Coordinates of C-alpha atoms in Angstrom, one line a residue:
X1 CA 177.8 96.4 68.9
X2 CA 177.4 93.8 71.7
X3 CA 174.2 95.2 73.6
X4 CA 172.8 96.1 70.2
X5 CA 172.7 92.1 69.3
X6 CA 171.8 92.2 72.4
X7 CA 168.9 93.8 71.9
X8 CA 168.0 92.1 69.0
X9 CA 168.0 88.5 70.8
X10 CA 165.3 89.9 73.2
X11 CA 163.0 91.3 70.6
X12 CA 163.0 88.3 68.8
X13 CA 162.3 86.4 71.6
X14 CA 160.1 88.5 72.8
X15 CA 158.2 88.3 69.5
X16 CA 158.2 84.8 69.2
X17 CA 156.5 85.0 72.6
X18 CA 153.8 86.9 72.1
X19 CA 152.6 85.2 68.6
X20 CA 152.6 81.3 69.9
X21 CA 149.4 80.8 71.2
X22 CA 149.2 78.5 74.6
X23 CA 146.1 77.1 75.5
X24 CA 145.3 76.7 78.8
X25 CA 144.8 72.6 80.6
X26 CA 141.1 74.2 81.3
X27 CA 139.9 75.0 78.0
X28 CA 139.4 78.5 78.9
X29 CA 139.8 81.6 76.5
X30 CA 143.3 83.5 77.2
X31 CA 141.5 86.6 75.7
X32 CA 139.9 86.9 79.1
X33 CA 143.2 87.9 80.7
X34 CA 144.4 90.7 77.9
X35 CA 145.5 93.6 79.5
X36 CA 143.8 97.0 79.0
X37 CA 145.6 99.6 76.8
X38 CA 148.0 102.1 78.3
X39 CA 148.6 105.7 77.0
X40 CA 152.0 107.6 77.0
X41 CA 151.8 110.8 78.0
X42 CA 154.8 113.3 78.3
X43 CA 154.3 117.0 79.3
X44 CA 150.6 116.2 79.1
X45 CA 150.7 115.0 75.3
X46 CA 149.9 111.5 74.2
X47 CA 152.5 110.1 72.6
X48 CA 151.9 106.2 71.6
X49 CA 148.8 104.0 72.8
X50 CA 150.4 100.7 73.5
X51 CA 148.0 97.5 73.6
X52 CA 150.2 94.4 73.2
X53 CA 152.0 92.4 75.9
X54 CA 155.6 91.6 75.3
X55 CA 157.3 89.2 77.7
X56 CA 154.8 89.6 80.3
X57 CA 155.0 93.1 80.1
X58 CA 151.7 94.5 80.2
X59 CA 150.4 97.5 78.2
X60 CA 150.7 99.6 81.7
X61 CA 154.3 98.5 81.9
X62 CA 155.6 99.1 78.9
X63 CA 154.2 102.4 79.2
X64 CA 155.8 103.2 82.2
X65 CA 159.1 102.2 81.5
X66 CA 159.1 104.1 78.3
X67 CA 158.5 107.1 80.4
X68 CA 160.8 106.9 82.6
X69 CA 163.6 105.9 80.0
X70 CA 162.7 109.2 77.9
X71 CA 162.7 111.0 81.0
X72 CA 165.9 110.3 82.2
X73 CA 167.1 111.1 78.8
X74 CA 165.6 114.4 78.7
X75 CA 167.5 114.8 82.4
X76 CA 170.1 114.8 80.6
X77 CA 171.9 118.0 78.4
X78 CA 172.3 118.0 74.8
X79 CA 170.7 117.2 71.9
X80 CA 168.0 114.4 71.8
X81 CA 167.8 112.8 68.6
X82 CA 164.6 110.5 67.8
X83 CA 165.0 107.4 65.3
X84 CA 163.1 104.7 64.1
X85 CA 164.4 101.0 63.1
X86 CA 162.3 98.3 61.9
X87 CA 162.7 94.9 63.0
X88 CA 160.9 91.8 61.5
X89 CA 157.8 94.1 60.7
X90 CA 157.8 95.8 64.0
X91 CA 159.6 99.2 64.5
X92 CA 162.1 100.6 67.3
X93 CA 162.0 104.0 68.4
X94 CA 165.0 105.4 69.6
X95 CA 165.4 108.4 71.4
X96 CA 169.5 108.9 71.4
X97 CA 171.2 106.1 71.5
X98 CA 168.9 104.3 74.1
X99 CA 165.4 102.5 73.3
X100 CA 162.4 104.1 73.9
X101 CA 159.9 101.7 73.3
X102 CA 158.8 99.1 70.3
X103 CA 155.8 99.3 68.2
X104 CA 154.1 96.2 67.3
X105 CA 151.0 95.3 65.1
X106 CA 149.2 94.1 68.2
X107 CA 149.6 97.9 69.3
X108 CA 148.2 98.9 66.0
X109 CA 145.4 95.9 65.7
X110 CA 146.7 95.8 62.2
X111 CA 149.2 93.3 60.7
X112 CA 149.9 95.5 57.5
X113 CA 153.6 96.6 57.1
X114 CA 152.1 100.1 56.4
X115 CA 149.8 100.7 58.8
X116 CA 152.7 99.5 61.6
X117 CA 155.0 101.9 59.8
X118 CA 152.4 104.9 59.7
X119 CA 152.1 104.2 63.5
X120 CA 155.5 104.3 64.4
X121 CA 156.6 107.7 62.2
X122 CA 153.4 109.1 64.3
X123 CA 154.5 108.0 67.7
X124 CA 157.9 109.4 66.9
X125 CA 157.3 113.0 65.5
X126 CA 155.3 112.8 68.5
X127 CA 158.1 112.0 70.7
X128 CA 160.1 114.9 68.7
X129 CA 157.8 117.1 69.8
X130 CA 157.9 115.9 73.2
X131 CA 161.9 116.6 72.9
X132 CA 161.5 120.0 71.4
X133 CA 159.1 121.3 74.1
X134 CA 160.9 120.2 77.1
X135 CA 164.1 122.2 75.7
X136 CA 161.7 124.7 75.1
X137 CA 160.3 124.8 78.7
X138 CA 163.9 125.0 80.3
X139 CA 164.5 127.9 78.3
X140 CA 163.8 131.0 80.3
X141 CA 163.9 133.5 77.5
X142 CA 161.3 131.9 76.0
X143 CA 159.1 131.6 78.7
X144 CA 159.5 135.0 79.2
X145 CA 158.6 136.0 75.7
X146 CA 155.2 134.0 75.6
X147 CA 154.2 135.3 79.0
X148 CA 155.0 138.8 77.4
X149 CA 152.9 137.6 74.2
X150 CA 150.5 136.3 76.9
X151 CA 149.8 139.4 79.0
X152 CA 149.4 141.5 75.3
X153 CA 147.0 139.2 73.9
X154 CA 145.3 139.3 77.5
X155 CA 145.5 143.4 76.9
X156 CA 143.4 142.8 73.7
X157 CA 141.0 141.0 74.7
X158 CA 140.0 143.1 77.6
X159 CA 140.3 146.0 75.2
X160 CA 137.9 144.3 72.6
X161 CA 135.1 143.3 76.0
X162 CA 135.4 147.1 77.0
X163 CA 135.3 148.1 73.4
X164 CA 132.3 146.4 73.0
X165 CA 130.3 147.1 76.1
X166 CA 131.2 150.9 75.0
X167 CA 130.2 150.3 71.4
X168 CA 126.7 148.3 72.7
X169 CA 125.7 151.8 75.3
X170 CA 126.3 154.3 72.5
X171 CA 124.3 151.9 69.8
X172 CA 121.0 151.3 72.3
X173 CA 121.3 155.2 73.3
X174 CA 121.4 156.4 69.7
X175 CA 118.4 153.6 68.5
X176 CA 116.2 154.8 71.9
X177 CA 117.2 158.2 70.4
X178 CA 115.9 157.4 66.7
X179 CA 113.5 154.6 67.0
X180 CA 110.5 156.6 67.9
X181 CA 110.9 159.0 65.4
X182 CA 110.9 156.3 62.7
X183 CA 108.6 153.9 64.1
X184 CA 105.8 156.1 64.0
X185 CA 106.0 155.5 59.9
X186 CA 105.1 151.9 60.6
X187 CA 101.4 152.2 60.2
X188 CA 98.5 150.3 57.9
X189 CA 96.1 153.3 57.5
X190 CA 96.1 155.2 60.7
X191 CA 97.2 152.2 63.2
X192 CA 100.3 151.8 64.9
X193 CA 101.9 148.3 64.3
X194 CA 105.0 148.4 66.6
X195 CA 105.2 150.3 69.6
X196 CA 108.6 152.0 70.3
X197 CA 108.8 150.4 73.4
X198 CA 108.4 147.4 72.8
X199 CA 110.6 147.2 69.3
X200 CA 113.4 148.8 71.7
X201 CA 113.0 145.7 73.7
X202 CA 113.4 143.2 70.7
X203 CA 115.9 145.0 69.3
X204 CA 118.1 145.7 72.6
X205 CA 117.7 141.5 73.3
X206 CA 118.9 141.0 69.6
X207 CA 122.1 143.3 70.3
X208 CA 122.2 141.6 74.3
X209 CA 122.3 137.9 72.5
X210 CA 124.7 138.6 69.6
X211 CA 127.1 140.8 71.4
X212 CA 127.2 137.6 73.7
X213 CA 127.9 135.3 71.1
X214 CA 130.7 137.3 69.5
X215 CA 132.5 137.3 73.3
X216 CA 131.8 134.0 73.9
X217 CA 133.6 133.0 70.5
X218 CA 136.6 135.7 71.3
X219 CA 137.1 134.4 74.9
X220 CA 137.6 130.5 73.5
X221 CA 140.1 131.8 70.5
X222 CA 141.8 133.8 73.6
X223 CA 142.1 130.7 76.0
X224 CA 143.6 128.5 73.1
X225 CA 145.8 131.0 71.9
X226 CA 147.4 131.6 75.9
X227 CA 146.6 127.8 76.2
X228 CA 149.1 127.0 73.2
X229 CA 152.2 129.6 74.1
X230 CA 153.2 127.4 76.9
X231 CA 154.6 123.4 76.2
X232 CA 152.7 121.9 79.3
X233 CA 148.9 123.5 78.5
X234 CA 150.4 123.4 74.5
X235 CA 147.7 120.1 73.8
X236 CA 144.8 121.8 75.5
X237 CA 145.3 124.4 73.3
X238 CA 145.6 122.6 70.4
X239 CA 142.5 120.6 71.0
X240 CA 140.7 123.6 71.6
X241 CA 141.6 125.1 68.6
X242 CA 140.7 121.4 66.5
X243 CA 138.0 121.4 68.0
X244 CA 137.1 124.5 67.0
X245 CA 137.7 124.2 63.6
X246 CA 135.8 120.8 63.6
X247 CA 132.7 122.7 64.6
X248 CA 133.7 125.3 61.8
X249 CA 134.3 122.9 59.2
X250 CA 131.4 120.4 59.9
X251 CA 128.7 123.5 60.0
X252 CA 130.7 124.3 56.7
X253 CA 130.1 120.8 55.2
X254 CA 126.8 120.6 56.4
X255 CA 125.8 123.7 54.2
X256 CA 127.5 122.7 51.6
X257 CA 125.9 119.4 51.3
X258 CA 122.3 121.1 52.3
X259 CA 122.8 123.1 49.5
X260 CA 121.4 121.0 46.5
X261 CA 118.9 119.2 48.5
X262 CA 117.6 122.9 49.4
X263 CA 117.7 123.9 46.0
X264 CA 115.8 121.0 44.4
X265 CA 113.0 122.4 47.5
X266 CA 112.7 126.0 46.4
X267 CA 112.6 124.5 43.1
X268 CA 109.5 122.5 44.3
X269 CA 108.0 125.4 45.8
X270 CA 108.2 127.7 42.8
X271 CA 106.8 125.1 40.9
X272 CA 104.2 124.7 43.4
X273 CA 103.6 128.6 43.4
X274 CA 102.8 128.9 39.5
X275 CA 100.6 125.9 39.7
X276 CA 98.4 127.6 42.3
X277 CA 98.1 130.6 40.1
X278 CA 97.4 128.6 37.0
X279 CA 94.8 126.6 38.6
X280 CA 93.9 130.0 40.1
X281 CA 92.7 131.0 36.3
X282 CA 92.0 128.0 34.9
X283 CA 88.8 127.9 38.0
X284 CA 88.4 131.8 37.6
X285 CA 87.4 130.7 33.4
X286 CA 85.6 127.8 34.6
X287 CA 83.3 129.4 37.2
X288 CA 81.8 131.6 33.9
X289 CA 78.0 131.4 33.4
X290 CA 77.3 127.7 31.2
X291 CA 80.6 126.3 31.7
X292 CA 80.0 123.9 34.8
X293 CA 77.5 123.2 36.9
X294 CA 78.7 123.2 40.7
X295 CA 81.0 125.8 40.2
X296 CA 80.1 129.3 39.9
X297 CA 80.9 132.2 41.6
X298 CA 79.7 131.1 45.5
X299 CA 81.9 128.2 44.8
X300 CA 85.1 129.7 43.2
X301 CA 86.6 130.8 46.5
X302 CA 86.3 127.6 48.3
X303 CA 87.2 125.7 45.7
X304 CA 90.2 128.1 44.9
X305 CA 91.4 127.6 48.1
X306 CA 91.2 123.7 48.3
X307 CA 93.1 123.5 45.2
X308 CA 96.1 126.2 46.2
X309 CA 96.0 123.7 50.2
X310 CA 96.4 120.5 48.0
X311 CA 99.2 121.8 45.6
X312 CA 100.8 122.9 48.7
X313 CA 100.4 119.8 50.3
X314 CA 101.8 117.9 47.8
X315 CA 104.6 119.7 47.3
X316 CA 105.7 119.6 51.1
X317 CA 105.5 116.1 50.4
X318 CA 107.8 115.8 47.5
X319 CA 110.2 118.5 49.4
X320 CA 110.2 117.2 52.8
X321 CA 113.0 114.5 52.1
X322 CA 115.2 117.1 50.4
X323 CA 115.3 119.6 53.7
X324 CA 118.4 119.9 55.3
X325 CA 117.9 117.7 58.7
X326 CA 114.6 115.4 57.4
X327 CA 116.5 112.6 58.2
X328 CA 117.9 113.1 61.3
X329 CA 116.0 111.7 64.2
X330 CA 115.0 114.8 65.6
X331 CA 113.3 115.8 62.7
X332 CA 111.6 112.4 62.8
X333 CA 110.5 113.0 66.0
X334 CA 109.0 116.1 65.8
X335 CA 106.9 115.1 62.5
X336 CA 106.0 111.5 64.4
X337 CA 105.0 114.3 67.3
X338 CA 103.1 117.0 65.0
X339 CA 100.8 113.9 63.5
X340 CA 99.9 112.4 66.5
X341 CA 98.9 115.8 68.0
X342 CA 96.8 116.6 64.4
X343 CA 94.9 112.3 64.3
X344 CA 94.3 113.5 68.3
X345 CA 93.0 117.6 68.2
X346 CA 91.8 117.7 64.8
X347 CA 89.1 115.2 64.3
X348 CA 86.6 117.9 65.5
X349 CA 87.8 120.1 63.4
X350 CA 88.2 118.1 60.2
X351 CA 84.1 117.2 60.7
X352 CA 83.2 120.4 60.9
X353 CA 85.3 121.6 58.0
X354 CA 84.0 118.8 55.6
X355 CA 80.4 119.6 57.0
X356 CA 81.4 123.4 55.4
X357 CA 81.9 122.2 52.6
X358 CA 79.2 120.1 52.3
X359 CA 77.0 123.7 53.2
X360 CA 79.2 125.2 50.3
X361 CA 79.0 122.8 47.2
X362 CA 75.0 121.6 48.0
X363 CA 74.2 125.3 48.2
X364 CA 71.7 125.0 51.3
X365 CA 72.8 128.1 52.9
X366 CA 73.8 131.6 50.9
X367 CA 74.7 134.5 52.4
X368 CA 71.4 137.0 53.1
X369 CA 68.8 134.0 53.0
X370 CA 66.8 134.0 55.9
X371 CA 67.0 130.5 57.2
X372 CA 65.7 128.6 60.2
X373 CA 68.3 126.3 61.5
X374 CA 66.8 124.1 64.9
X375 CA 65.3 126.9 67.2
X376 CA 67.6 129.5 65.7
X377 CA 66.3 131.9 63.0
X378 CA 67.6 134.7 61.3
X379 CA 69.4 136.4 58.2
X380 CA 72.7 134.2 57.4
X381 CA 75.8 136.8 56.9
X382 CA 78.9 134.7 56.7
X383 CA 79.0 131.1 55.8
X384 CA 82.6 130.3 56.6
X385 CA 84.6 126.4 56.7
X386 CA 83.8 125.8 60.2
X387 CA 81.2 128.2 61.5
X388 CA 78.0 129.9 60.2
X389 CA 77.1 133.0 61.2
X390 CA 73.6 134.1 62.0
X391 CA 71.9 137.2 62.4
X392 CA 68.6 137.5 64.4
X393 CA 66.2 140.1 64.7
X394 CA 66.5 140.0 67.8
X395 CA 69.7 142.0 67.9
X396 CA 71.6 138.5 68.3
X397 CA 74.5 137.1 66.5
X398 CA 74.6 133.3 66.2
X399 CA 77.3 131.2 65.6
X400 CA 76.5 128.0 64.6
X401 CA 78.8 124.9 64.0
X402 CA 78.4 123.5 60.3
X403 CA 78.2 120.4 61.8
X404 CA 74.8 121.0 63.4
X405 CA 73.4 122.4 60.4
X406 CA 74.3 119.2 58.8
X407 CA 72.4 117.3 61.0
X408 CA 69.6 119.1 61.8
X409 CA 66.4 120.0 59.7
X410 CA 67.0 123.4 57.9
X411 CA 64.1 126.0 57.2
X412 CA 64.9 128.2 54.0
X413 CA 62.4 131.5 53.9
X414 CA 64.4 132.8 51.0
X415 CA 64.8 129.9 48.1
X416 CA 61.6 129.8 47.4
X417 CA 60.0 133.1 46.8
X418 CA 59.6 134.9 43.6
X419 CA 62.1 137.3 43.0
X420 CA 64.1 139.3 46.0
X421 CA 62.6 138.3 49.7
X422 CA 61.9 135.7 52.2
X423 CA 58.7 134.0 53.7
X424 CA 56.4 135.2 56.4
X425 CA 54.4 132.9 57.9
X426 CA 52.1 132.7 61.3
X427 CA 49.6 130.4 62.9
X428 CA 46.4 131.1 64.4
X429 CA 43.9 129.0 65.6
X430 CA 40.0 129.6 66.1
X431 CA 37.1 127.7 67.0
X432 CA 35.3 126.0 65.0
X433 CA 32.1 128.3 65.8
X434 CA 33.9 130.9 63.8
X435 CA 33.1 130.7 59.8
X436 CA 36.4 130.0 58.2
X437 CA 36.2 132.4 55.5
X438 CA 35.9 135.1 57.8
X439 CA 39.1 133.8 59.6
X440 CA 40.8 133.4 56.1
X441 CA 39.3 136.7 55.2
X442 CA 40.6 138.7 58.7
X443 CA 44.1 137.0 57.8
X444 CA 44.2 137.9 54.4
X445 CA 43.2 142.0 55.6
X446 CA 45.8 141.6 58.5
X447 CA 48.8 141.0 55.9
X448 CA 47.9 143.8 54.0
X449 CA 47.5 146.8 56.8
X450 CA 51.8 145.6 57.6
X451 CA 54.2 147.5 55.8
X452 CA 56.8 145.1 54.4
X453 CA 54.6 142.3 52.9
X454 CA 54.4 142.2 49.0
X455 CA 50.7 142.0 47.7
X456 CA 52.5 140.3 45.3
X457 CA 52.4 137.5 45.2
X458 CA 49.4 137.8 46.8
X459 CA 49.5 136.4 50.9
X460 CA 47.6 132.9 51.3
X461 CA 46.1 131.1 54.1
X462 CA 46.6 127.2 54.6
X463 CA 44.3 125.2 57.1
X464 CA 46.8 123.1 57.8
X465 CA 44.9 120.8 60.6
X466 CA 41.5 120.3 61.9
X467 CA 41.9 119.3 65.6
X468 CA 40.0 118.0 68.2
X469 CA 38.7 121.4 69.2
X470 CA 39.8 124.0 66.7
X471 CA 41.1 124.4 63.2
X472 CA 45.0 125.5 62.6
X473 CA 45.0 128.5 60.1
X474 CA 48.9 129.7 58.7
X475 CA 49.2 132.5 57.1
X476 CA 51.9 132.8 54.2
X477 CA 53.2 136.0 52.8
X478 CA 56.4 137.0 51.3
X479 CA 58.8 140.1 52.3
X480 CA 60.3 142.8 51.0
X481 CA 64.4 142.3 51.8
X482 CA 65.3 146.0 50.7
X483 CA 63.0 147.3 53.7
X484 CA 65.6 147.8 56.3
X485 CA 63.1 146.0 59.0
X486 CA 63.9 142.5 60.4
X487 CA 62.0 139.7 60.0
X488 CA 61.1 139.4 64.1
X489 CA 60.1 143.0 63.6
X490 CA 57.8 142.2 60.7
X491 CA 56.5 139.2 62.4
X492 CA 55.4 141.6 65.5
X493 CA 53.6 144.2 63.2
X494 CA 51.7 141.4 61.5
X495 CA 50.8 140.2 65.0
X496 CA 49.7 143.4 65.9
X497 CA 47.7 143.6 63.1
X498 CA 46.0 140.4 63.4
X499 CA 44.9 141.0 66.9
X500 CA 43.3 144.6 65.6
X501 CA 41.2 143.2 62.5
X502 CA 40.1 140.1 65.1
X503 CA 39.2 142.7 67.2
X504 CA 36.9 145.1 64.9
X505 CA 35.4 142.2 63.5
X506 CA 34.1 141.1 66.8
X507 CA 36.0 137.8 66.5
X508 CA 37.7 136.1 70.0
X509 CA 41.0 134.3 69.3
X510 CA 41.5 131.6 71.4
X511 CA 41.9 128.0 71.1
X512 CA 38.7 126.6 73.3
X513 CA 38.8 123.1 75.0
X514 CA 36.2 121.0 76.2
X515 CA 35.2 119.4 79.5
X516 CA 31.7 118.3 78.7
X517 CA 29.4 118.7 75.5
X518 CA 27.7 122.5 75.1
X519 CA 24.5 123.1 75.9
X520 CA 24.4 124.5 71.8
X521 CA 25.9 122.8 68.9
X522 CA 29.0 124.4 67.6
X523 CA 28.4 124.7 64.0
X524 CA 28.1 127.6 61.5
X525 CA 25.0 128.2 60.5
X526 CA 25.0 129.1 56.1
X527 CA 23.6 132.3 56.6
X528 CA 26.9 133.2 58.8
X529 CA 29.5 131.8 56.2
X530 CA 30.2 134.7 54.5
X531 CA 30.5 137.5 57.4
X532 CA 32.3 140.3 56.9
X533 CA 34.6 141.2 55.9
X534 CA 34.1 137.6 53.5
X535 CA 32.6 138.1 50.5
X536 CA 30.3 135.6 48.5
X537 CA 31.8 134.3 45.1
X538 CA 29.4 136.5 42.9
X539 CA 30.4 139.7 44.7
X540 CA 33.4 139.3 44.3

């Protein structure tokens, strides 16, 4: 009774200690000189984190002793009991009939009765623990039973790796076996999508990666189950196994809470899937003859396809904060990351594709017109978003940006003519010795010896400019398009033809230039108007 009132003075001295606050002659703050926190650990278990200072003792100290007084208990045979008293709001933990150590609210950082008490119970089932695993490591028939339990679960586990790697040989001989057999029914009209070789590949490094992960996951449940048999690697075990089942039950939680954002998404999707196929119909009734204006059936597929991209754009917008991660800074990042790469790479691109549609909507290009875009000519086949495609006669394909089209001067042979066809057209030009309605009269002959060129409407001939030196004759005729001859092709025979009539009409082409005046005018004398093959007014 005497060293327990004993007891009882220090403490309450001790206390009274440690809650006056001195301040120092200098002014300076005392919390400057508080001692870091000490843990006790026995048989490699944490039992109490102490953090006050009692009497001078420091966190360190107090730690110490308390280890070496539950030590020398455990020294010692019989049965360790561990108690708790409180005193004046702080609690004693007993181990026996000797203290252990005290528990204060400074240990805690909490001056709540409760949160003092909570700390204390914890600190001594700890310390019971402590107790029970020291008997249990002097026990030699215990040892002995979880090294036997040990050495079997070790047995299993190198059963279950050999099991497996026996399992994996006889699944990758039976699939090299079967696959090519059943990858030769893998086909889109007679070609081969997946070669056996390669799928065997994919399929082996699918089996390789999971038959990792399963050992990888067996070996860390066997380590923490050996890890736990024994008392001293007991706490490795266990935090293995926590955290283990942190990772289990956070991925757990994670799904759980992903799982109504994810919903409310496919519910955006699906909503965004009949909207496209609504507005799919609604445009397919629209495009009908008399209905609207710009859109018809050149325009439907463009403007089908714009529709379905903004639906869908929109919707990734309304879903993207309901994805499981959108908040998270990765996911941040790698949107902040995917935009800066699309304002960067995709200005080009964006040009060209509004210059597409710009082609599409204005109607200046239509598949099978022949067109003469620049100093490219030729029969358009494809008019896509980004590209047109060209076809010469020539034998050439030519691929030309949208964006060049745009903003360059566009020739159209086809929009104009009557009915099915494009334009021919040629220049000549004579001197002006020659009469020119012979010239026009040759021309006019010319166009109708080439096969290909519609009489009509009938071919005409423009004197589009009276030079210094000569006139400029063009000759304009329109095409047949269902001839299977290209326009370069028609342009030669009509050349050809030309240069024949010119020549059996006694008629030199050329273009003459002066250097000093003839010795005889140049001028067409009335008599000479009307040489052949030209014909006066009346006879005709």
């Amino acid at each position: 009774m005497q060293t327990k009132a004993l007891m009882w003075m220090v403490f309450c001295f001790g206390v009274l200690c440690s809650t006056v606050s001195w301040s120092s002659p200098s002014g300076e703050d005392d919390t400057a000189t508080v001692a870091p926190p000490a843990d006790l650990k026995l048989l490699n278990r944490s039992v109490m984190v102490f953090r006050a200072t009692l009497l001078g003792e420091t966190p360190e100290f107090r730690a110490r002793r308390a280890k070496t007084v539950i030590s020398e208990e455990l020294d010692e045979m019989g049965e360790h009991l561990v108690t708790l008293e409180p005193i004046q709001g702080s609690f004693m933990v007993l181990i026996g009939s000797r203290r252990a150590f005290f528990v204060f609210p400074k240990d805690v950082d909490s001056l709540e009765y409760d949160s003092v008490k909570a700390a204390a119970e914890g600190a001594a089932s700890k310390l019971r623990q402590v107790v029970a695993e020291s008997q249990e490591a002097r026990s030699l028939r215990l040892f002995l039973q979880d090294a036997g339990i040990c050495l079997l679960a070790t047995l299993l586990f190198a059963a279950f790796l050999r099991g497996g790697f026996f399992v994996r040989r006889k699944l990758l001989g039976e699939m090299r076996r079967l696959m090519p057999q059943h990858v030769k029914a893998l086909k889109v009209a007679q070609t081969q999508l997946v070669d056996a070789h390669y799928l065997y590949s994919l399929v082996s490094r699918t089996i390789d990666l999971l038959g990792w992960a399963l050992t990888a996951l067996v070996t860390y449940t066997w380590l923490s189950f050996v890890l736990s048999r024994f008392p001293y690697t007991r706490p490795w075990g266990e935090s293995l196994n926590a955290y283990l089942l942190n990772a289990v039950g956070y991925l757990l939680e994670s799904i759980l809470d992903a799982l109504p954002g994810l919903g409310i998404a496919l519910a955006i999707f699906f909503i965004a899937r009949g909207a496209v196929g609504l507005s799919r119909r609604i445009l397919r009734r629209m495009a009908a003859p008399g209905n609207v204006s710009w859109l018809n059936q050149e325009t439907l597929s463009p403007t089908t396809r714009l529709m379905a991209i903004a639906i869908w754009l929109f919707a990734l917008a309304m879903a993207y904060p309901y994805l499981p991660g959108a908040g998270t800074d990765a996911f941040k990042g790698l949107s902040v990351l995917i935009g800066l790469m699309i304002s960067l790479g995709a200005s080009s691109v964006i040009g060209q594709a509004a210059a597409g549609l710009i082609l599409t909507y204005t109607r200046t290009l239509r598949p099978g017109e022949y067109v003469r875009v620049g100093d490219h000519e030729g029969t358009v086949t494809e008019l896509g978003m980004f590209t047109t495609t060209i076809r010469t006669g020539l034998g050439e394909v030519l691929t030309i940006p949208n964006s060049m089209i745009t903003g360059t001067v566009t020739k159209n042979y086809s929009r104009t003519v009557q009915g099915p066809g494009y334009v021919v057209d040629t220049t000549v030009t004579i001197g002006y010795d020659t009469p020119w309605r012979q010239v026009e009269a040759m021309l006019l002959e010319a166009a109708q010896r080439t096969q290909g060129i519609l009489s009509q409407p009938t071919p005409q001939v423009f004197q589009t400019a009276l030079s210094d030196f000569y006139p400029e004759y063009r000759l304009v005729a329109q095409a047949v398009p269902s001839q299977p001859r290209p326009r370069a092709e028609l342009l030669s025979m009509l050349h050809a033809n030309i240069q024949d009539v010119f020549n059996e009409y006694g008629v030199q082409i050329m273009s003459p230039h002066y250097q000093f005046d003839p010795k005889h005018e140049k001028w067409v004398p009335r008599e000479k108007w009307f040489a052949a093959p030209a014909k006066e007014p009346d006879e005709e």
